[in-house]
Amino acid sequence: MDDYTKTPRTRLRRASQRGQYDRDTVHAILDAGALCHVGYVIDGQPYVTPTLYWREGERVYWHGSAASRMVRHQAGGEPICLTVSHLDALVLARSAFHHSVNYRSVMILGHARLVEDDAEKAARLKTFVDGLFPGRWDELRPMTAQELKATSLLVMDLNEVSAKVRSGGPIDDEEDYDWPTWAGVVPLHTQMGDPEPCPRLADSIDVPTNLMNFLDFDRYKKI
Amino acid sequence: MDDYTKTPRTRLRRASQRGQYDRDTVHAILDAGALCHVGYVIDGQPYVTPTLYWREGERVYWHGSAASRMVRHQAGGEPICLTVSHLDALVLARSAFHHSVNYRSVMILGHARLVEDDAEKAARLKTFVDGLFPGRWDELRPMTAQELKATSLLVMDLNEVSAKVRSGGPIDDEEDYDWPTWAGVVPLHTQMGDPEPCPRLADSIDVPTNLMNFLDFDRYKKI
């Protein structure tokens, strides 16, 4: 089972060559991101909320305040959609019509549920923090029972999933390639600036190695 | 009328100090982006689709293929949500609980409609292209009637709108400020790489001035 099963809801109708369903592609797109957009419906109105997420195996997780209306609705068993997208490049063609962008996106349909077990919650939150900043969890002031209680952890299985990817240069109409306009690709990258220490940080504390590891992540390049 | 009217659906319940409703803030957040996420509902299932957008006055526009199922549903008068978000920084605190991110986001609730008039459609698409690449529209092979017909243009009014913003450093529990862990802000930037010419581009065509203008946009910094 290397592919997610296409369903009538995830099968691409148009530009179907851009649709991808294999697990490696989906996992790579998810693992390259930190911010997702979750769609959910309240009284017939869809809402799209940006939030951080992470993947472990065939599950994606995100968290929020236990007091959040959004969290309560997302955990209520109603259908939701979690989308991750990376805008990789602007694609400039000789005609406006063939301008495009390169991107990688994943859409996950299904239902979320709350992770209720405290030990499980703490373990998943550790993976979240250490996934961004390797080793950081153990260097932090330990999480209290009250903080754990105040944090809701949501999980969604990777069952009904599709990826969509565009890469490469402009594809113009054949008769347009001689049109005297610059055409090509302008890549976009997310990059990190210099870390800015908290004003109340002791001068003796340097930017730690785990943060420097993060700065070297493939997905973020240090300026 | 410098503020959008808060409604029960756009009033922030939690962290309400992060909610902003003034038009200048909303416009600035929208104008700093190119990619939005549109939420819409088909048969009770929400979908969240990333797409490019632009703002003109009190309207946002996006476009798609006239043959697209997504476009047909979004234009059908059903409730939709258009969200724009910028992830500005990672915020590292002394406890996992107080880790955060800095961000700017806008959520627009309402209904979309199609722009049907051809002249109006062409004018809006020109604004879209020239908004990204000043002056480029007039340098392109002109849009044909068939291309215009194949392009659906969607518009949504800025009526029910909220912005949400976090900025600044970590806010730790008072007793944690002495905890011996680095804390602070790691800024994230979207930056442009070197333009990659189309392999079929004549050597005599340099990267044009309008693209260089784009490279200087505040929101994108040249590497």
Short mmCIF file of C-alpha atoms in Angstrom, two decimals:
data_model
loop_
_atom_site.label_atom_id
_atom_site.label_comp_id
_atom_site.label_asym_id
_atom_site.label_seq_id
_atom_site.Cartn_x
_atom_site.Cartn_y
_atom_site.Cartn_z
CA MET A 1 0.00 0.00 0.00
CA ASP A 2 2.24 2.77 -1.21
CA ASP A 3 -0.62 4.94 -2.43
CA TYR A 4 -3.59 6.51 -0.75
CA THR A 5 -6.82 5.30 -2.32
CA LYS A 6 -8.37 7.88 -4.63
CA THR A 7 -11.94 8.70 -3.75
CA PRO A 8 -14.52 10.70 -5.67
CA ARG A 9 -13.62 13.55 -3.30
CA THR A 10 -9.85 13.43 -3.77
CA ARG A 11 -9.60 12.46 -7.43
CA LEU A 12 -8.45 15.48 -9.42
CA ARG A 13 -10.87 16.33 -12.20
CA ARG A 14 -8.75 18.91 -13.96
CA ALA A 15 -4.97 19.01 -14.56
CA SER A 16 -5.05 15.44 -13.27
CA GLN A 17 -1.37 14.97 -14.11
CA ARG A 18 -0.71 17.23 -11.11
CA GLY A 19 -2.44 14.85 -8.73
CA GLN A 20 -0.25 12.57 -6.65
CA TYR A 21 -1.34 9.95 -4.16
CA ASP A 22 1.81 8.12 -3.11
CA ARG A 23 2.70 8.20 0.56
CA ASP A 24 6.29 9.33 0.09
CA THR A 25 5.24 12.43 -1.82
CA VAL A 26 2.49 13.27 0.66
CA HIS A 27 4.78 12.74 3.65
CA ALA A 28 7.54 14.87 2.14
CA ILE A 29 5.16 17.75 1.49
CA LEU A 30 3.75 17.54 5.01
CA ASP A 31 7.19 17.31 6.58
CA ALA A 32 8.41 20.37 4.69
CA GLY A 33 5.87 22.61 6.39
CA ALA A 34 4.90 23.89 9.80
CA LEU A 35 1.73 25.87 9.03
CA CYS A 36 -1.48 24.33 7.76
CA HIS A 37 -4.97 25.68 7.14
CA VAL A 38 -7.84 23.78 8.72
CA GLY A 39 -11.33 24.10 7.28
CA TYR A 40 -14.41 23.36 9.37
CA VAL A 41 -18.07 24.28 9.27
CA ILE A 42 -20.19 25.96 11.92
CA ASP A 43 -23.87 26.55 11.13
CA GLY A 44 -23.21 26.07 7.43
CA GLN A 45 -20.40 28.64 7.32
CA PRO A 46 -16.92 27.32 6.50
CA TYR A 47 -14.00 28.75 8.46
CA VAL A 48 -10.34 28.41 7.50
CA THR A 49 -7.92 28.78 10.37
CA PRO A 50 -4.12 28.77 10.07
CA THR A 51 -2.36 26.70 12.70
CA LEU A 52 0.83 24.74 13.25
CA TYR A 53 0.79 20.99 12.63
CA TRP A 54 3.14 18.02 12.56
CA ARG A 55 3.08 14.49 11.19
CA GLU A 56 3.87 11.20 12.90
CA GLY A 57 3.45 8.14 10.70
CA GLU A 58 0.01 8.13 9.17
CA ARG A 59 -1.35 10.86 11.41
CA VAL A 60 -1.24 14.64 11.54
CA TYR A 61 -1.54 16.52 14.79
CA TRP A 62 -2.27 20.08 15.77
CA HIS A 63 -3.06 21.74 19.07
CA GLY A 64 -4.94 24.60 20.58
CA SER A 65 -6.43 25.93 23.73
CA ALA A 66 -8.90 23.63 25.42
CA ALA A 67 -11.11 26.72 25.69
CA SER A 68 -11.09 27.38 21.95
CA ARG A 69 -14.33 27.33 20.02
CA MET A 70 -12.36 26.24 16.97
CA VAL A 71 -10.89 23.26 18.78
CA ARG A 72 -14.25 22.20 20.16
CA HIS A 73 -15.84 22.28 16.72
CA GLN A 74 -12.94 20.52 15.02
CA ALA A 75 -12.99 17.77 17.63
CA GLY A 76 -16.74 17.31 17.44
CA GLY A 77 -16.60 14.67 14.74
CA GLU A 78 -17.82 16.92 11.95
CA PRO A 79 -16.04 16.75 8.56
CA ILE A 80 -12.91 18.86 8.33
CA CYS A 81 -10.18 19.50 5.77
CA LEU A 82 -6.53 20.11 6.55
CA THR A 83 -4.49 21.69 3.76
CA VAL A 84 -0.75 22.29 3.57
CA SER A 85 0.72 24.30 0.71
CA HIS A 86 4.14 25.52 -0.31
CA LEU A 87 4.47 28.26 -2.91
CA ASP A 88 7.77 27.39 -4.60
CA ALA A 89 8.06 29.75 -7.54
CA LEU A 90 6.42 32.27 -9.80
CA VAL A 91 6.25 31.07 -13.41
CA LEU A 92 6.31 33.81 -16.02
CA ALA A 93 5.09 32.92 -19.50
CA ARG A 94 4.77 34.94 -22.73
CA SER A 95 1.01 35.25 -22.28
CA ALA A 96 -0.92 36.15 -19.15
CA PHE A 97 -2.98 33.00 -19.61
CA HIS A 98 0.01 30.70 -19.20
CA HIS A 99 1.46 32.41 -16.16
CA SER A 100 1.48 30.02 -13.27
CA VAL A 101 3.08 29.16 -9.96
CA ASN A 102 5.03 26.13 -8.84
CA TYR A 103 3.67 24.65 -5.65
CA ARG A 104 3.26 21.53 -3.57
CA SER A 105 0.07 21.00 -1.63
CA VAL A 106 -1.67 18.27 0.32
CA MET A 107 -5.35 18.10 1.22
CA ILE A 108 -6.54 15.74 3.95
CA LEU A 109 -10.25 15.05 4.38
CA GLY A 110 -11.81 13.38 7.37
CA HIS A 111 -12.53 13.86 11.02
CA ALA A 112 -10.38 14.94 13.93
CA ARG A 113 -10.47 13.53 17.41
CA LEU A 114 -8.98 14.65 20.70
CA VAL A 115 -6.02 12.85 22.21
CA GLU A 116 -7.21 12.51 25.78
CA ASP A 117 -4.50 10.49 27.51
CA ASP A 118 -2.08 12.77 29.34
CA ALA A 119 1.06 10.69 28.74
CA GLU A 120 0.20 10.36 25.07
CA LYS A 121 -0.48 14.10 24.82
CA ALA A 122 2.85 14.95 26.43
CA ALA A 123 4.71 12.53 24.15
CA ARG A 124 3.14 14.03 21.03
CA LEU A 125 3.83 17.61 22.15
CA LYS A 126 7.45 16.64 22.76
CA THR A 127 7.66 15.36 19.19
CA PHE A 128 6.19 18.66 18.01
CA VAL A 129 8.70 20.82 19.86
CA ASP A 130 11.68 18.59 19.10
CA GLY A 131 10.61 18.33 15.45
CA LEU A 132 11.08 22.07 15.15
CA PHE A 133 14.03 22.38 17.53
CA PRO A 134 15.81 19.05 18.07
CA GLY A 135 16.39 18.32 21.76
CA ARG A 136 14.67 21.44 22.99
CA TRP A 137 11.90 19.76 25.02
CA ASP A 138 14.32 18.47 27.65
CA GLU A 139 15.92 21.88 28.05
CA LEU A 140 12.66 23.64 28.82
CA ARG A 141 10.99 24.26 32.15
CA PRO A 142 8.91 21.04 32.39
CA MET A 143 5.27 21.17 31.39
CA THR A 144 2.86 21.26 34.31
CA ALA A 145 -0.26 19.16 34.67
CA GLN A 146 -2.30 22.35 34.44
CA GLU A 147 -0.65 23.36 31.16
CA LEU A 148 -1.25 19.91 29.74
CA LYS A 149 -4.90 20.13 30.74
CA ALA A 150 -5.23 23.54 29.12
CA THR A 151 -3.85 22.21 25.83
CA SER A 152 -6.08 20.29 23.46
CA LEU A 153 -4.35 17.96 21.05
CA LEU A 154 -6.13 17.04 17.84
CA VAL A 155 -5.26 14.14 15.55
CA MET A 156 -6.44 13.15 12.09
CA ASP A 157 -5.61 9.96 10.17
CA LEU A 158 -4.10 10.09 6.72
CA ASN A 159 -6.80 8.16 4.88
CA GLU A 160 -8.47 10.36 2.31
CA VAL A 161 -5.51 12.32 1.02
CA SER A 162 -4.31 13.91 -2.20
CA ALA A 163 -1.26 15.90 -3.18
CA LYS A 164 -1.03 18.37 -6.02
CA VAL A 165 2.27 19.51 -7.44
CA ARG A 166 3.42 21.82 -10.21
CA SER A 167 7.08 22.21 -11.06
CA GLY A 168 9.14 23.30 -14.03
CA GLY A 169 9.15 26.26 -16.37
CA PRO A 170 6.47 28.06 -18.35
CA ILE A 171 4.53 26.10 -20.96
CA ASP A 172 3.58 28.54 -23.67
CA ASP A 173 1.55 28.12 -26.82
CA GLU A 174 3.96 26.97 -29.49
CA GLU A 175 3.54 30.10 -31.59
CA ASP A 176 4.35 32.33 -28.58
CA TYR A 177 7.87 31.15 -27.78
CA ASP A 178 9.35 33.88 -29.98
CA TRP A 179 7.38 36.65 -28.27
CA PRO A 180 10.02 39.14 -27.07
CA THR A 181 9.26 38.99 -23.33
CA TRP A 182 11.35 37.51 -20.56
CA ALA A 183 9.96 34.15 -19.47
CA GLY A 184 11.11 31.77 -16.80
CA VAL A 185 10.88 30.87 -13.17
CA VAL A 186 11.46 32.99 -10.08
CA PRO A 187 12.02 30.69 -7.08
CA LEU A 188 10.69 31.60 -3.64
CA HIS A 189 12.29 30.43 -0.42
CA THR A 190 11.39 30.72 3.22
CA GLN A 191 14.48 31.83 5.04
CA MET A 192 15.36 32.58 8.60
CA GLY A 193 16.74 35.85 9.83
CA ASP A 194 19.14 36.31 12.69
CA PRO A 195 17.74 35.08 16.02
CA GLU A 196 16.68 37.98 18.26
CA PRO A 197 17.27 37.16 21.95
CA CYS A 198 14.62 37.97 24.50
CA PRO A 199 15.59 41.25 26.24
CA ARG A 200 15.46 39.42 29.56
CA LEU A 201 17.85 36.68 28.45
CA ALA A 202 21.14 36.44 30.36
CA ASP A 203 24.08 37.50 28.21
CA SER A 204 25.79 34.21 29.01
CA ILE A 205 23.22 32.16 27.07
CA ASP A 206 24.15 31.75 23.43
CA VAL A 207 21.93 30.57 20.62
CA PRO A 208 21.93 26.82 21.28
CA THR A 209 23.13 24.08 19.01
CA ASN A 210 19.63 22.71 18.54
CA LEU A 211 18.49 26.02 17.19
CA MET A 212 21.46 26.13 14.88
CA ASN A 213 20.41 22.67 13.69
CA PHE A 214 17.04 24.09 12.90
CA LEU A 215 18.67 26.90 10.99
CA ASP A 216 20.24 24.25 8.79
CA PHE A 217 17.01 22.45 8.02
CA ASP A 218 16.58 21.91 4.32
CA ARG A 219 13.36 23.81 4.34
CA TYR A 220 14.82 26.94 5.83
CA LYS A 221 18.06 28.46 4.71
CA LYS A 222 19.99 30.79 6.89
CA ILE A 223 20.43 34.18 5.33
CA MET B 1 -16.00 53.90 8.73
CA ASP B 2 -12.43 52.95 9.39
CA ASP B 3 -13.31 49.60 10.95
CA TYR B 4 -15.10 46.53 9.72
CA THR B 5 -18.11 45.79 11.86
CA LYS B 6 -17.54 42.94 14.27
CA THR B 7 -20.11 40.19 13.99
CA PRO B 8 -20.74 37.17 16.20
CA ARG B 9 -18.80 35.22 13.58
CA THR B 10 -15.75 37.47 13.40
CA ARG B 11 -15.46 38.60 17.02
CA LEU B 12 -12.50 36.86 18.61
CA ARG B 13 -13.49 34.94 21.72
CA ARG B 14 -10.00 34.12 22.93
CA ALA B 15 -6.81 36.18 22.86
CA SER B 16 -9.09 39.00 21.80
CA GLN B 17 -6.25 41.51 22.05
CA ARG B 18 -4.94 39.90 18.87
CA GLY B 19 -8.08 40.76 16.93
CA GLN B 20 -7.96 43.77 14.65
CA TYR B 21 -10.74 45.18 12.53
CA ASP B 22 -9.40 48.39 11.05
CA ARG B 23 -9.28 48.63 7.30
CA ASP B 24 -5.65 49.75 7.08
CA THR B 25 -4.43 46.71 8.99
CA VAL B 26 -6.60 44.34 6.96
CA HIS B 27 -5.55 45.90 3.66
CA ALA B 28 -1.87 45.77 4.56
CA ILE B 29 -2.05 42.09 5.46
CA LEU B 30 -3.90 41.28 2.25
CA ASP B 31 -1.52 43.33 0.13
CA ALA B 32 1.52 41.61 1.60
CA GLY B 33 0.42 38.23 0.25
CA ALA B 34 -0.19 36.44 -3.01
CA LEU B 35 -1.52 33.07 -1.81
CA CYS B 36 -4.78 32.59 0.06
CA HIS B 37 -6.73 29.55 1.21
CA VAL B 38 -10.39 29.42 0.24
CA GLY B 39 -12.79 27.26 2.22
CA TYR B 40 -16.05 26.04 0.72
CA VAL B 41 -18.48 23.22 1.38
CA ILE B 42 -19.68 20.47 -0.96
CA ASP B 43 -22.20 17.96 0.42
CA GLY B 44 -21.31 18.91 3.98
CA GLN B 45 -17.56 18.40 3.47
CA PRO B 46 -15.36 21.50 3.75
CA TYR B 47 -12.53 21.87 1.26
CA VAL B 48 -9.60 24.27 1.62
CA THR B 49 -7.92 25.17 -1.65
CA PRO B 50 -4.81 27.33 -1.98
CA THR B 51 -5.00 29.87 -4.76
CA LEU B 52 -3.60 33.27 -5.75
CA TYR B 53 -5.64 36.38 -4.96
CA TRP B 54 -5.39 40.14 -5.11
CA ARG B 55 -7.22 43.08 -3.57
CA GLU B 56 -8.72 46.14 -5.22
CA GLY B 57 -10.40 48.56 -2.83
CA GLU B 58 -12.96 46.71 -0.73
CA ARG B 59 -12.88 43.56 -2.84
CA VAL B 60 -10.67 40.53 -3.20
CA TYR B 61 -10.40 38.63 -6.45
CA TRP B 62 -9.15 35.22 -7.49
CA HIS B 63 -9.43 33.25 -10.68
CA GLY B 64 -9.59 29.74 -12.01
CA SER B 65 -10.58 27.64 -14.93
CA ALA B 66 -14.17 28.06 -16.06
CA ALA B 67 -14.27 24.24 -16.10
CA SER B 68 -13.23 23.91 -12.45
CA ARG B 69 -15.55 22.22 -10.01
CA MET B 70 -14.06 24.39 -7.28
CA VAL B 71 -14.86 27.60 -9.15
CA ARG B 72 -18.42 26.49 -9.88
CA HIS B 73 -19.05 25.72 -6.23
CA GLN B 74 -17.41 28.87 -4.95
CA ALA B 75 -19.46 30.98 -7.36
CA GLY B 76 -22.71 29.24 -6.51
CA GLY B 77 -23.63 31.64 -3.74
CA GLU B 78 -22.88 29.26 -0.88
CA PRO B 79 -20.96 30.60 2.15
CA ILE B 80 -17.19 30.65 1.72
CA CYS B 81 -14.19 31.79 3.75
CA LEU B 82 -11.03 33.31 2.34
CA THR B 83 -8.02 33.31 4.66
CA VAL B 84 -4.63 34.92 4.18
CA SER B 85 -1.82 34.24 6.63
CA HIS B 86 1.80 35.21 7.00
CA LEU B 87 4.06 33.26 9.35
CA ASP B 88 6.50 35.93 10.49
CA ALA B 89 8.58 34.31 13.21
CA LEU B 90 9.06 31.43 15.59
CA VAL B 91 8.86 32.52 19.22
CA LEU B 92 10.89 30.43 21.66
CA ALA B 93 9.99 30.67 25.33
CA ARG B 94 11.41 29.00 28.45
CA SER B 95 8.48 26.59 28.63
CA ALA B 96 6.90 24.58 25.82
CA PHE B 97 3.54 26.04 26.79
CA HIS B 98 4.59 29.60 25.99
CA HIS B 99 6.23 28.87 22.66
CA SER B 100 4.39 30.71 19.95
CA VAL B 101 4.63 32.13 16.47
CA ASN B 102 4.31 35.64 15.20
CA TYR B 103 1.84 35.94 12.37
CA ARG B 104 -0.57 38.19 10.56
CA SER B 105 -3.80 36.72 9.22
CA VAL B 106 -7.08 37.89 7.73
CA MET B 107 -10.30 35.91 7.50
CA ILE B 108 -13.06 37.03 5.13
CA LEU B 109 -16.51 35.47 5.37
CA GLY B 110 -19.21 35.81 2.77
CA HIS B 111 -20.16 34.81 -0.73
CA ALA B 112 -18.31 34.99 -4.00
CA ARG B 113 -19.76 35.89 -7.35
CA LEU B 114 -18.47 35.66 -10.90
CA VAL B 115 -17.35 38.73 -12.78
CA GLU B 116 -19.12 38.15 -16.08
CA ASP B 117 -18.36 41.26 -18.12
CA ASP B 118 -15.43 40.65 -20.46
CA ALA B 119 -13.98 44.16 -20.29
CA GLU B 120 -14.23 44.12 -16.51
CA LYS B 121 -12.62 40.69 -16.36
CA ALA B 122 -9.73 41.77 -18.54
CA ALA B 123 -9.19 44.94 -16.49
CA ARG B 124 -9.09 42.98 -13.23
CA LEU B 125 -6.70 40.36 -14.63
CA LYS B 126 -4.43 43.17 -15.80
CA THR B 127 -4.38 44.53 -12.26
CA PHE B 128 -3.51 41.05 -11.01
CA VAL B 129 -0.56 40.59 -13.38
CA ASP B 130 0.70 44.15 -13.03
CA GLY B 131 0.32 43.94 -9.26
CA LEU B 132 2.86 41.14 -9.23
CA PHE B 133 5.01 42.44 -12.10
CA PRO B 134 4.47 46.16 -12.74
CA GLY B 135 3.90 46.89 -16.43
CA ARG B 136 4.08 43.28 -17.52
CA TRP B 137 0.54 42.99 -18.95
CA ASP B 138 1.31 45.29 -21.89
CA GLU B 139 4.46 43.35 -22.74
CA LEU B 140 2.70 40.03 -23.03
CA ARG B 141 1.12 38.42 -26.05
CA PRO B 142 -2.40 39.88 -25.76
CA MET B 143 -5.11 37.76 -24.15
CA THR B 144 -7.50 36.21 -26.65
CA ALA B 145 -11.28 36.13 -26.37
CA GLN B 146 -11.09 32.37 -25.96
CA GLU B 147 -8.62 32.64 -23.06
CA LEU B 148 -10.83 35.23 -21.39
CA LYS B 149 -13.83 32.93 -21.77
CA ALA B 150 -11.88 30.01 -20.29
CA THR B 151 -10.96 32.06 -17.22
CA SER B 152 -13.44 32.51 -14.40
CA LEU B 153 -12.94 35.53 -12.21
CA LEU B 154 -14.34 35.46 -8.70
CA VAL B 155 -14.90 38.44 -6.43
CA MET B 156 -15.83 38.79 -2.77
CA ASP B 157 -16.62 41.96 -0.86
CA LEU B 158 -14.75 42.90 2.28
CA ASN B 159 -17.70 43.07 4.65
CA GLU B 160 -17.38 40.45 7.36
CA VAL B 161 -13.66 40.60 8.03
CA SER B 162 -11.25 40.15 10.89
CA ALA B 163 -7.48 40.27 11.23
CA LYS B 164 -5.42 38.50 13.84
CA VAL B 165 -1.87 39.50 14.65
CA ARG B 166 0.81 38.39 17.05
CA SER B 167 4.15 40.16 17.24
CA GLY B 168 6.94 40.58 19.73
CA GLY B 169 8.98 38.28 21.91
CA PRO B 170 8.19 35.40 24.21
CA ILE B 171 5.96 36.05 27.21
CA ASP B 172 7.02 33.65 29.92
CA ASP B 173 5.68 33.02 33.37
CA GLU B 174 7.43 35.48 35.66
CA GLU B 175 9.19 32.76 37.63
CA ASP B 176 10.60 31.22 34.41
CA TYR B 177 12.64 34.15 33.12
CA ASP B 178 15.76 32.86 34.86
CA TRP B 179 15.43 29.37 33.37
CA PRO B 180 18.77 28.74 31.59
CA THR B 181 17.46 28.21 28.06
CA TRP B 182 17.82 30.48 25.08
CA ALA B 183 14.63 32.39 24.40
CA GLY B 184 13.75 34.84 21.71
CA VAL B 185 12.43 35.29 18.20
CA VAL B 186 13.58 33.68 14.97
CA PRO B 187 12.24 35.75 12.05
CA LEU B 188 11.11 34.05 8.84
CA HIS B 189 11.20 35.74 5.47
CA THR B 190 10.01 34.81 2.01
CA GLN B 191 12.82 35.55 -0.36
CA MET B 192 13.34 35.24 -4.07
CA GLY B 193 16.08 33.24 -5.68
CA ASP B 194 17.83 34.07 -8.94
CA PRO B 195 15.43 34.14 -11.89
CA GLU B 196 15.83 31.02 -14.09
CA PRO B 197 15.22 31.86 -17.77
CA CYS B 198 13.07 29.54 -19.90
CA PRO B 199 15.41 27.30 -21.92
CA ARG B 200 13.71 28.57 -25.08
CA LEU B 201 14.29 32.23 -24.23
CA ALA B 202 16.46 34.18 -26.66
CA ASP B 203 19.81 35.10 -25.11
CA SER B 204 19.20 38.73 -26.00
CA ILE B 205 16.29 39.06 -23.55
CA ASP B 206 17.44 40.12 -20.09
CA VAL B 207 15.47 39.99 -16.89
CA PRO B 208 13.24 43.04 -17.35
CA THR B 209 13.04 46.09 -15.16
CA ASN B 210 9.53 45.26 -14.01
CA LEU B 211 10.71 41.96 -12.66
CA MET B 212 13.56 43.69 -10.91
CA ASN B 213 10.97 45.99 -9.36
CA PHE B 214 9.19 42.94 -8.09
CA LEU B 215 12.43 41.64 -6.65
CA ASP B 216 12.58 44.82 -4.60
CA PHE B 217 9.08 44.52 -3.21
CA ASP B 218 9.07 44.89 0.53
CA ARG B 219 7.53 41.52 0.94
CA TYR B 220 10.22 39.69 -0.94
CA LYS B 221 13.91 40.34 -0.48
CA LYS B 222 16.45 39.40 -3.08
CA ILE B 223 18.95 36.88 -1.77
#
